[in-house]
Amino acid sequence: MRERVLTRPYKCITMDPTALLETDSKSLRSVNGSRRNSGSSLVSSSSASSNLSHLEEDSWCIWGRMVNEWDDVHKKKEKQIKDLVRKGIPHHFRAIMWQLLCNAQNMPIKDQYSDLLKMTSPSEKLIRRDIARTYPEHDFFKEKDSLGQEVLFNVMKAYSLVDREVGYCQGSAFIVGLLLMQMPEEEAFCVFVKLMQEYRLRELFKPSMAELSLCLYQFESMIQEHLPELHIHFQAQSFHTSMYASSWFLTIFLTSFPLPVATRIFDIFVCEGLEIVFRVGLAILQMNQAELIQLDMEGMLQHFQKVIPHQIDSDKVIQAAYQVKYNAKKMKKLEKEYTTIKSKEMEEQVEIKVRFFNQISGQVTRAQEAEENYLVKRELATVKQQSEEATAQLEQARQTISRLQGQQPPHGTMLQLEKELVQARLKEAESQCALKEMQDKILDIEKRNTSLPDDTNVARLQEELIGVKIREAEALTGMKEMRQQVHDLEDHWQRHLARTAGRWKDTPKKNAMAELQDELMSVRLREAEAQAELRETRQRMLEFETQNQIHSNQLRRAEQEARCLNDRVQTLTSQNKDLLLQLQEIKRRQAEIECKSKEEVMAVRLREADNIAAMAELQQQISELEIQKEEGKVQGQLNHTDSSQYIRELQDQILELRTNFNSEGMVPLGP
């Protein structure tokens, strides 16, 4: 099969391709028709005429040869390919040429398409809502729940799952719709993914639409340079570039121009990129500058929406577009300027946010200060209340002391005081021992705490510390109150001793009893101080034990987390090994599938080239037979007795050739 294609004599290829390019006139590039299951065009014209001209035959041969020899042609003859594409791709070749131009024939993502359709996309409701608005007058999409709407939904849903950052954007449905008019949904999906990734469409459709703002800035700079009067008029009318040019960049003119014209522009877009949008946009403004300058804002909007689409001619627009001066270096410079401007705007916004944050922080600080003042006032009121209570207790103690001084102690009081003194000293010794034990425990706990990890996760331990903090505050408050009372009693006792120093010098017995009472009071005071210190020590020990428990819990949790992480690492390691094995198997299968698909594509291309060549030969034979028939009439060959038999033989030959057409799967050229 391959040798047959390469060795078949192409009479139509003997012409100079340059001459064919100069005379080729929009062959087979209409945009209304039927869709074939194997990827034929939905943007088609009326059926081909019964007698194709030699020019159209040559154009078909050139495009067929380009498709068959694409690997060599697209590297060596890039300029000739651009010239051909600018003159228009025949609609029968659009599907394969778009895939070749954007290198989307054998994309691995095509194998994932069926799996993507089984998944659920968060954008499904939005896609369903907008499907009816996409090409609402086109036969393939206008019926609700039709095949066209269903495949459009499938492609948009699949892409929203592949690129979750972009998801779904309304303007992209028109590009996918045009692709579906040319090819099956799997191939349309691959081409759309390629266009989004490598033709700046993905940046245009991102939620921020920063790339669209850049394109509009560049386009407005081109208007200012090439059409200064129109630019001044737009500014005077507050007619911003985004009001008419946003759809040009987002849909490549598919929503602004008639479908045949937009399809011609889309051919060039697939070949050359987004540059054609700038060229065509500026060409349209140049062609309509005189009318636009006479209109106000509303008039210009009406002119862009209703007048320009009906007056536009694809050949004139494309010819004018390539007369526009497009400087790629200047566009890069404009991109840097736009980036600088946006950076300054971002810095200003950040500064404004910082000032606003500082104002809010100042308000919060003042609120915190007011709250702290309120808390201080409450604490002051509490202290005053405690001071009043202490004063009352002091007065009560003074009254008790006065009452005791007025009483005469009995005879056995001295012995009782001596016993109480001995007991008080024993209690003091016990308190000193307990205090020393507590101090030793505290030192031991402190040493153990130094070896524990620091408590850095305050948020997780906050609940555990609430109860301890409350008890600590209560204990400290009670200890302060006790110390204050002891201090007040001691002061009061010293003043009492100073006042009554001269009274007890009467008799030795009275003096001995007074000394015992003094010593007893001193012992009681020291006992109270020892108890207060003991309570403080116990409180500190409780605090250290709590911290020890907290650190122990934290250490235990850290050990549990470490064990869980180790288990997780082992599980992930085993899963990673399994996935690597699966990946190797998938790569092997993918390589086999790619080889098979390349063989199938090559076979299809060979069959197409063979059919084209056979069609050209059969058509040439039909033409020669018809010429012989006409020559026979002129020379009078039909006047002898066998004329009717001769005519029947010619008709049989023509019928046989048409039968060969049908047997090889070709469409008959005419009756």
XYZ file of C-alpha atoms in Angstrom:
671
model
C 0.000 0.000 0.000
C 2.783 2.421 0.902
C 4.689 1.722 -2.339
C 1.564 2.269 -4.348
C 1.069 5.729 -2.879
C 4.645 6.791 -3.367
C 5.031 5.436 -6.916
C 1.638 6.438 -8.345
C 2.146 9.112 -11.030
C 0.493 12.326 -9.832
C -0.216 14.354 -12.913
C -1.705 17.068 -10.759
C 1.529 17.537 -8.758
C 3.660 18.310 -11.762
C 2.597 21.963 -11.604
C 4.627 24.555 -9.693
C 3.230 24.796 -6.113
C 3.978 28.517 -6.045
C 1.778 29.065 -9.054
C -0.955 27.048 -7.449
C -0.736 29.167 -4.299
C -1.052 32.355 -6.333
C -4.193 31.195 -8.136
C -5.886 29.241 -5.376
C -9.082 31.086 -4.440
C -10.811 30.070 -1.247
C -11.318 26.476 -2.359
C -13.814 24.523 -0.274
C -13.820 26.732 2.845
C -17.496 27.259 3.654
C -18.888 26.562 7.133
C -22.333 24.922 6.949
C -22.918 21.215 6.424
C -23.033 17.764 7.918
C -20.716 15.960 10.342
C -19.042 12.619 9.630
C -18.479 10.063 12.411
C -14.786 9.703 11.619
C -13.992 13.384 11.974
C -15.428 15.112 8.895
C -16.350 18.794 8.895
C -19.549 20.323 10.186
C -18.537 23.687 8.746
C -19.149 22.842 5.087
C -20.504 24.456 1.981
C -23.078 23.167 -0.427
C -22.121 19.990 -2.301
C -19.157 20.220 -4.656
C -19.948 21.132 -8.202
C -20.187 18.298 -10.729
C -17.047 19.341 -12.598
C -14.158 20.387 -10.343
C -11.784 22.825 -11.961
C -8.165 21.879 -12.483
C -7.251 24.534 -9.912
C -9.317 22.820 -7.218
C -7.852 19.457 -8.162
C -4.348 20.852 -7.780
C -5.255 22.408 -4.401
C -6.524 19.048 -3.168
C -3.335 17.359 -4.345
C -1.183 19.925 -2.533
C -3.074 19.569 0.764
C -3.120 15.773 0.451
C 0.590 15.675 -0.166
C 1.186 18.018 2.793
C -0.796 15.741 5.106
C 0.997 12.593 3.935
C 4.462 14.132 4.196
C 3.844 16.355 7.223
C 6.898 15.232 9.197
C 9.186 16.573 6.491
C 7.075 19.468 5.201
C 6.440 21.305 8.468
C 10.182 21.489 9.216
C 11.428 22.541 5.768
C 8.573 24.579 4.301
C 7.166 26.584 7.190
C 6.674 29.739 5.105
C 4.799 27.867 2.351
C 2.540 26.290 4.994
C 1.726 29.734 6.432
C 0.916 31.056 2.945
C -1.399 28.124 2.295
C -3.159 28.485 5.656
C -3.660 32.226 5.137
C -5.441 31.479 1.855
C -7.759 29.071 3.675
C -7.708 25.387 4.639
C -10.218 23.275 2.623
C -12.940 22.113 4.955
C -12.224 18.425 4.276
C -8.670 18.929 5.551
C -9.443 21.187 8.539
C -9.764 18.419 11.104
C -6.439 16.750 10.336
C -4.617 20.046 9.647
C -5.645 21.622 12.965
C -4.381 18.535 14.775
C -1.110 18.606 12.834
C -0.574 22.354 13.249
C -0.958 22.247 17.033
C 0.693 18.804 17.378
C -2.333 17.155 19.014
C -2.513 13.862 17.082
C -1.132 11.445 19.662
C -1.683 13.033 23.051
C -1.681 10.606 26.052
C -4.591 12.509 27.603
C -6.867 11.141 24.892
C -6.867 7.756 26.664
C -8.137 9.429 29.861
C -11.148 11.019 28.166
C -13.593 8.181 28.799
C -12.541 8.002 32.467
C -13.010 11.759 32.881
C -16.595 11.514 31.639
C -17.379 9.080 34.452
C -16.287 11.599 37.083
C -18.305 14.498 38.526
C -17.272 18.105 37.889
C -18.227 21.019 40.175
C -18.907 23.085 37.034
C -21.565 20.796 35.541
C -24.485 23.112 36.384
C -22.772 26.126 34.820
C -21.923 24.133 31.679
C -25.521 22.895 31.317
C -26.812 26.432 31.750
C -24.570 27.903 29.053
C -24.844 25.137 26.434
C -28.072 26.556 25.010
C -26.322 29.925 24.508
C -23.522 28.419 22.409
C -24.264 28.686 18.670
C -28.027 28.804 19.336
C -28.835 29.093 15.600
C -26.556 26.317 14.372
C -28.283 23.074 13.405
C -25.836 20.927 15.355
C -26.385 22.747 18.674
C -29.820 24.417 18.600
C -31.914 21.386 19.619
C -32.155 20.747 23.348
C -30.409 17.518 24.469
C -29.173 16.988 20.924
C -25.982 15.178 19.995
C -24.164 18.482 19.579
C -25.108 19.763 23.023
C -24.194 16.431 24.596
C -20.697 16.206 23.094
C -20.114 19.899 23.892
C -21.026 19.191 27.519
C -18.695 16.170 27.586
C -15.655 18.084 26.305
C -16.207 21.080 28.617
C -16.735 18.801 31.622
C -13.597 16.768 30.855
C -11.443 19.889 30.607
C -12.850 21.331 33.842
C -11.635 18.166 35.573
C -8.197 18.230 33.912
C -7.529 21.912 34.697
C -9.249 22.671 37.989
C -7.608 26.093 38.316
C -9.363 27.355 35.185
C -12.344 25.025 35.418
C -15.039 26.307 33.096
C -15.267 29.704 31.416
C -18.211 30.634 29.201
C -16.261 31.942 26.196
C -14.316 28.685 25.834
C -17.493 26.824 24.799
C -17.512 28.631 21.420
C -13.993 27.403 20.633
C -14.920 23.848 21.612
C -18.103 24.109 19.535
C -16.089 25.056 16.443
C -13.749 22.119 17.028
C -16.713 19.745 17.333
C -17.978 20.975 13.957
C -14.752 19.613 12.473
C -13.876 16.408 14.384
C -15.083 13.845 16.971
C -15.204 14.794 20.618
C -12.024 12.909 21.667
C -9.932 14.679 19.028
C -11.639 18.012 19.789
C -10.762 17.552 23.462
C -7.077 16.963 22.644
C -6.909 19.992 20.332
C -8.624 22.189 22.941
C -6.163 21.074 25.653
C -3.274 21.909 23.329
C -4.717 25.340 22.493
C -5.232 26.135 26.174
C -1.710 25.073 27.142
C 0.371 26.516 24.290
C -1.680 29.348 22.719
C -2.108 31.618 25.821
C -5.800 30.687 26.086
C -5.348 29.173 29.548
C -3.980 32.471 30.885
C -6.847 34.326 29.190
C -9.467 32.145 30.875
C -7.982 32.121 34.401
C -10.297 33.635 37.050
C -8.085 36.724 37.403
C -7.987 37.246 33.591
C -4.657 39.021 33.959
C -3.591 37.919 30.468
C -6.730 39.481 28.958
C -5.906 42.785 30.641
C -2.373 42.566 29.195
C -3.705 41.880 25.677
C -6.111 44.828 25.907
C -3.272 47.068 27.128
C -1.083 46.007 24.190
C -3.946 46.437 21.715
C -4.768 49.904 23.036
C -1.097 50.887 22.639
C -1.213 49.704 19.010
C -4.322 51.838 18.420
C -2.585 54.846 19.955
C 0.400 54.332 17.664
C -1.319 53.499 14.357
C -4.699 55.267 14.759
C -4.080 58.283 17.047
C -7.236 60.168 15.978
C -9.459 57.175 16.687
C -7.709 56.653 20.018
C -8.396 60.262 21.032
C -12.056 59.838 20.012
C -12.355 56.645 22.081
C -10.935 58.442 25.119
C -13.226 61.431 24.642
C -16.250 59.119 24.560
C -14.931 56.943 27.453
C -15.092 54.010 25.042
C -12.732 51.517 26.636
C -11.019 48.775 24.667
C -12.632 46.076 26.818
C -16.102 47.166 25.643
C -15.574 45.785 22.131
C -12.321 43.797 22.038
C -12.656 41.404 24.999
C -14.699 38.893 23.000
C -12.169 39.104 20.149
C -9.422 37.684 22.333
C -11.575 35.273 24.376
C -13.406 33.658 21.415
C -11.057 34.463 18.472
C -13.885 36.457 16.779
C -16.277 33.455 16.874
C -18.990 35.507 18.636
C -18.321 38.717 16.679
C -18.068 37.682 13.008
C -20.001 35.282 10.767
C -18.858 31.702 11.156
C -17.135 31.377 7.736
C -15.023 34.508 8.380
C -14.208 33.505 11.975
C -13.213 30.015 10.798
C -10.724 31.502 8.309
C -9.207 33.566 11.135
C -9.156 30.494 13.382
C -7.135 28.621 10.718
C -4.431 31.267 11.007
C -4.699 31.325 14.812
C -3.960 27.582 15.003
C -0.975 28.101 12.701
C 0.508 31.380 14.002
C -1.003 32.048 17.432
C -2.628 35.079 19.062
C -0.833 37.562 16.792
C -3.628 37.285 14.204
C -6.161 38.674 16.710
C -4.103 41.869 17.114
C -3.676 42.179 13.340
C -7.317 41.561 12.441
C -8.570 43.812 15.248
C -6.429 46.735 14.103
C -7.356 46.114 10.456
C -11.069 46.307 11.328
C -10.539 49.597 13.150
C -8.595 50.981 10.165
C -11.358 49.985 7.730
C -14.081 51.571 9.921
C -12.185 54.559 11.319
C -14.136 57.183 9.330
C -17.531 55.874 10.499
C -16.472 55.368 14.137
C -15.146 58.917 14.556
C -18.613 60.275 13.689
C -20.410 58.199 16.367
C -20.869 58.463 20.114
C -20.453 55.589 22.567
C -23.826 53.935 21.922
C -23.459 54.406 18.206
C -20.037 52.777 18.213
C -21.365 49.803 20.192
C -24.176 49.364 17.656
C -21.676 49.678 14.818
C -19.448 46.918 16.244
C -22.394 44.619 16.945
C -24.612 45.083 13.863
C -22.787 46.871 11.049
C -19.271 45.423 10.956
C -20.297 41.702 11.041
C -22.494 42.154 7.913
C -19.954 44.185 5.958
C -16.825 42.139 6.664
C -15.110 40.176 3.909
C -12.627 37.505 4.949
C -10.153 38.038 2.086
C -10.073 41.821 2.520
C -9.733 41.618 6.286
C -6.900 39.068 6.182
C -5.117 41.029 3.453
C -5.414 44.229 5.495
C -4.343 42.383 8.652
C -0.993 41.468 7.140
C -0.405 45.053 6.088
C -0.503 46.061 9.762
C 2.923 46.606 11.301
C 3.279 44.146 14.150
C 6.507 44.396 16.164
C 7.062 41.403 18.460
C 9.869 43.170 20.357
C 7.635 46.158 21.049
C 4.904 43.820 22.304
C 7.415 42.335 24.769
C 8.341 45.852 25.865
C 4.658 46.701 26.391
C 4.293 43.518 28.439
C 7.137 44.644 30.725
C 5.568 48.113 31.073
C 2.222 46.564 31.973
C 3.894 44.292 34.540
C 5.631 47.313 36.107
C 2.366 49.267 36.274
C 0.547 46.362 37.881
C 3.370 45.889 40.396
C 3.092 49.522 41.460
C -0.674 49.185 41.774
C -0.216 46.086 43.915
C 2.278 47.911 46.138
C -0.160 50.794 46.571
C -2.950 48.372 47.447
C -0.700 46.646 49.966
C 0.203 50.015 51.492
C -3.472 50.949 51.749
C -4.227 47.595 53.382
C -1.335 48.118 55.835
C -2.632 51.556 56.814
C -6.109 50.167 57.250
C -4.705 47.321 59.336
C -2.786 49.792 61.497
C -5.967 51.787 62.098
C -7.834 48.643 63.073
C -4.925 47.573 65.282
C -4.986 50.994 67.017
C -8.691 50.628 67.677
C -8.159 47.101 68.998
C -5.311 48.341 71.232
C -7.508 51.096 72.666
C -10.255 48.570 73.300
C -7.779 46.285 75.064
C -6.539 49.190 77.203
C -10.119 50.065 78.146
C -10.744 46.433 79.085
C -7.550 46.336 81.164
C -8.567 49.560 82.955
C -11.914 48.010 83.758
C -10.219 44.889 85.149
C -7.824 47.028 87.253
C -10.758 48.957 88.682
C -12.485 45.703 89.598
C -9.331 44.403 91.270
C -8.948 47.703 93.149
C -12.522 47.451 94.416
C -11.838 43.874 95.540
C -8.654 44.967 97.371
C -10.558 47.760 99.078
C -13.184 45.306 100.228
C -10.507 42.940 101.559
C -8.818 45.873 103.331
C -12.080 46.763 105.045
C -12.548 43.152 106.153
C -8.960 43.052 107.507
C -9.577 46.293 109.391
C -12.667 44.795 110.966
C -10.761 41.672 111.984
C -7.981 43.825 113.453
C -10.480 45.769 115.520
C -11.984 42.534 116.724
C -8.484 41.282 117.738
C -7.838 44.518 119.628
C -11.037 44.063 121.542
C -10.081 40.447 122.391
C -6.629 41.556 123.633
C -8.184 44.286 125.784
C -10.569 41.769 127.283
C -7.731 39.338 128.057
C -5.652 42.089 129.666
C -8.479 42.943 132.005
C -8.774 39.356 133.235
C -6.573 37.884 136.003
C -4.998 34.561 134.957
C -5.670 31.592 137.255
C -3.047 29.693 139.255
C -2.584 26.764 136.766
C -2.235 29.008 133.738
C 1.590 28.963 133.795
C 1.755 25.174 133.524
C -0.756 25.238 130.692
C 1.243 27.908 128.860
C 4.400 25.831 129.280
C 2.655 22.811 127.757
C 1.361 24.888 124.868
C 4.871 26.285 124.339
C 6.336 22.754 124.150
C 3.618 21.641 121.718
C 4.112 24.755 119.586
C 7.871 24.131 119.364
C 7.262 20.501 118.394
C 4.865 21.630 115.646
C 7.443 24.156 114.483
C 10.076 21.408 114.250
C 7.682 19.181 112.306
C 6.874 22.070 109.961
C 10.587 22.673 109.389
C 11.086 18.992 108.517
C 8.081 18.974 106.165
C 9.333 22.208 104.569
C 12.760 20.677 103.981
C 11.172 17.573 102.402
C 9.071 19.778 100.124
C 12.129 21.739 99.048
C 13.951 18.503 98.202
C 10.973 17.333 96.126
C 10.884 20.674 94.326
C 14.581 20.420 93.431
C 14.048 16.871 92.152
C 11.062 17.926 90.032
C 12.982 20.892 88.642
C 15.828 18.615 87.576
C 13.386 16.268 85.851
C 11.621 19.170 84.122
C 14.896 20.376 82.617
C 15.225 17.041 80.766
C 11.702 17.210 79.322
C 10.896 18.977 75.979
C 9.602 22.543 76.098
C 5.892 23.128 75.994
C 5.529 24.858 72.634
C 2.016 23.822 71.795
C 0.150 26.134 74.179
C -3.088 25.843 72.234
C -3.314 22.099 72.798
C -2.471 22.316 76.526
C -4.563 25.346 77.359
C -7.524 23.336 78.603
C -5.258 21.280 80.885
C -3.791 24.412 82.478
C -7.069 26.227 83.168
C -7.852 24.311 86.353
C -4.278 24.568 87.627
C -4.185 28.333 87.022
C -7.453 28.820 88.888
C -6.224 26.830 91.907
C -2.921 28.655 91.817
C -4.655 32.048 91.835
C -6.878 31.030 94.747
C -3.921 29.688 96.741
C -1.818 32.802 96.133
C -4.714 35.029 97.159
C -5.239 33.058 100.388
C -1.510 33.068 101.129
C -1.312 36.863 100.626
C -4.259 37.362 102.948
C -2.687 35.121 105.642
C 0.666 36.865 105.433
C -1.026 40.242 105.693
C -2.957 39.093 108.759
C 0.216 37.664 110.380
C 2.054 40.889 109.668
C -0.771 42.966 111.145
C -0.925 40.774 114.253
C 2.835 40.981 114.733
C 2.776 44.770 114.459
C -0.133 44.952 116.841
C 1.649 42.650 119.319
C 4.818 44.721 119.241
C 2.843 47.896 119.904
C 1.016 46.101 122.749
C 4.320 45.012 124.296
C 5.619 48.567 124.091
C 2.548 49.926 125.877
C 2.473 47.278 128.638
C 6.228 46.973 129.252
C 6.099 48.781 132.600
C 3.066 47.077 134.047
C 4.518 43.579 134.534
C 7.466 44.531 136.669
C 5.545 44.140 139.936
C 6.198 40.532 140.943
C 8.466 37.755 139.603
C 5.506 35.496 139.199
C 3.742 37.961 136.968
C 6.913 38.617 135.035
C 7.449 34.888 134.371
C 3.898 34.474 133.166
C 4.257 37.518 130.916
C 7.452 36.107 129.442
C 5.724 32.811 128.803
C 2.859 34.562 127.105
C 5.283 36.583 124.984
C 7.184 33.481 123.985
C 3.926 31.649 123.256
C 2.759 34.491 121.007
C 6.092 34.509 119.208
C 5.923 30.751 118.692
C 2.403 31.039 117.335
C 3.525 33.759 114.958
C 6.424 31.645 113.742
C 4.088 28.679 113.386
C 1.719 30.753 111.260
C 4.637 31.889 109.108
C 5.865 28.303 108.762
C 2.390 27.140 107.758
C 2.172 29.930 105.183
C 5.561 28.993 103.779
C 4.512 25.333 103.788
C 1.376 26.162 101.834
C 3.445 28.149 99.348
C 5.869 25.259 98.983
C 3.030 22.806 98.455
C 1.581 25.116 95.825
C 4.890 25.242 93.975
C 5.167 21.462 94.206
C 1.654 21.124 92.780
C 2.592 23.460 89.951
C 5.737 21.472 89.140
C 3.824 18.181 89.277
C 1.252 19.611 86.876
C 3.972 20.740 84.471
C 5.573 17.328 84.773
C 2.285 15.660 83.917
C 1.772 18.010 80.962
C 5.234 17.282 79.598
C 4.692 13.564 80.093
C 1.407 13.726 78.170
C 3.044 15.735 75.404
C 5.921 13.302 75.188
C 3.502 10.389 75.052
C 1.497 12.053 72.276
C 4.690 12.796 70.351
C 5.707 9.138 70.611
C 2.271 8.044 69.365
C 2.459 10.467 66.445
C 5.949 9.224 65.610
C 4.706 5.629 65.583
C 1.760 6.606 63.371
C 4.070 8.478 61.002
C 6.397 5.488 60.781
C 3.450 3.236 59.959
C 2.256 5.775 57.401
C 5.709 5.970 55.805
C 5.861 2.188 55.509
C 2.366 2.095 53.973
C 3.190 4.877 51.521
C 6.449 3.165 50.598
C 4.640 -0.034 49.740
C 1.980 1.907 47.826
C 4.699 3.819 45.986
C 6.313 0.556 44.911
C 2.942 -0.720 43.657
C 2.302 2.537 41.815
C 5.744 2.420 40.202
C 5.013 -1.066 38.950
C 1.626 0.063 37.649
C 3.235 3.114 36.022
C 5.767 0.940 34.220
C 2.968 -1.322 33.005
C 0.927 1.687 31.848
C 3.942 3.141 30.020
C 4.471 -0.165 28.271
C 0.817 -0.322 27.251
C 0.902 3.304 26.205
C 3.902 2.648 23.973
C 2.084 -0.268 22.369
C -1.058 1.835 21.853
C 0.972 4.695 20.377
C 2.625 2.331 17.922
C -0.752 0.900 16.924
C -2.315 4.359 16.580
C 0.591 5.580 14.437
C 0.191 2.554 12.186
C -3.563 3.175 11.935
C -3.062 6.882 11.187
C -0.507 6.036 8.519
C -2.881 3.505 6.983
C -5.716 6.075 6.956
C -3.466 8.670 5.350
C -2.331 6.184 2.739
C -5.936 5.248 1.957
C -6.909 8.905 1.663
C -3.996 9.653 -0.657
C -4.805 6.562 -2.708
C -8.452 7.625 -2.987
C -7.472 11.152 -3.997
C -5.130 9.838 -6.706
C -7.680 7.324 -7.947
C -10.347 10.015 -8.051
C -8.052 12.278 -10.079
C -7.242 9.494 -12.564
C -10.878 8.476 -12.955
C -11.946 12.046 -13.406
C -9.261 12.524 -16.071
C -10.436 9.400 -17.896
C -14.040 10.626 -17.807
C -12.906 13.955 -19.208
C -10.955 12.222 -22.008
C -13.954 10.048 -22.894
C -16.253 13.055 -22.990
C -13.711 14.875 -25.187
C -13.588 11.841 -27.500
C -17.360 11.863 -27.597
C -17.407 15.534 -28.608
C -14.643 15.009 -31.179
C -16.567 12.090 -32.632
C -19.589 14.305 -33.135
C -17.514 17.013 -34.860
C -15.728 14.683 -37.280
C -18.922 12.934 -38.271
C -18.085 9.585 -36.816
C -21.656 9.323 -35.619
C -23.018 9.453 -39.201
C -22.128 5.860 -40.226
C -24.333 2.884 -39.522
C -22.578 1.896 -36.234
C -23.047 5.293 -34.530
C -25.629 4.091 -32.052
C -23.441 1.154 -31.021
C -20.456 3.497 -30.571
C -22.494 5.786 -28.322
C -23.612 2.833 -26.214
C -20.001 1.714 -25.766
C -18.998 5.187 -24.554
C -21.935 5.269 -22.155
C -21.000 1.808 -20.833
C -17.445 2.973 -20.199
C -18.672 6.073 -18.320
C -21.058 3.922 -16.275
C -18.240 1.502 -15.439
C -16.000 4.359 -14.275
C -18.774 5.719 -12.044
C -19.277 2.242 -10.639
C -15.578 2.208 -9.760
C -16.123 5.528 -7.979
C -18.854 4.020 -5.835
C -16.914 0.825 -5.135
C -13.920 2.843 -3.838
C -16.120 4.920 -1.462
C -16.084 8.188 -3.470
C -18.955 10.563 -4.116
C -20.060 10.660 -7.801
C -19.292 13.915 -9.500
C -22.590 14.302 -11.355
C -25.142 12.631 -13.579
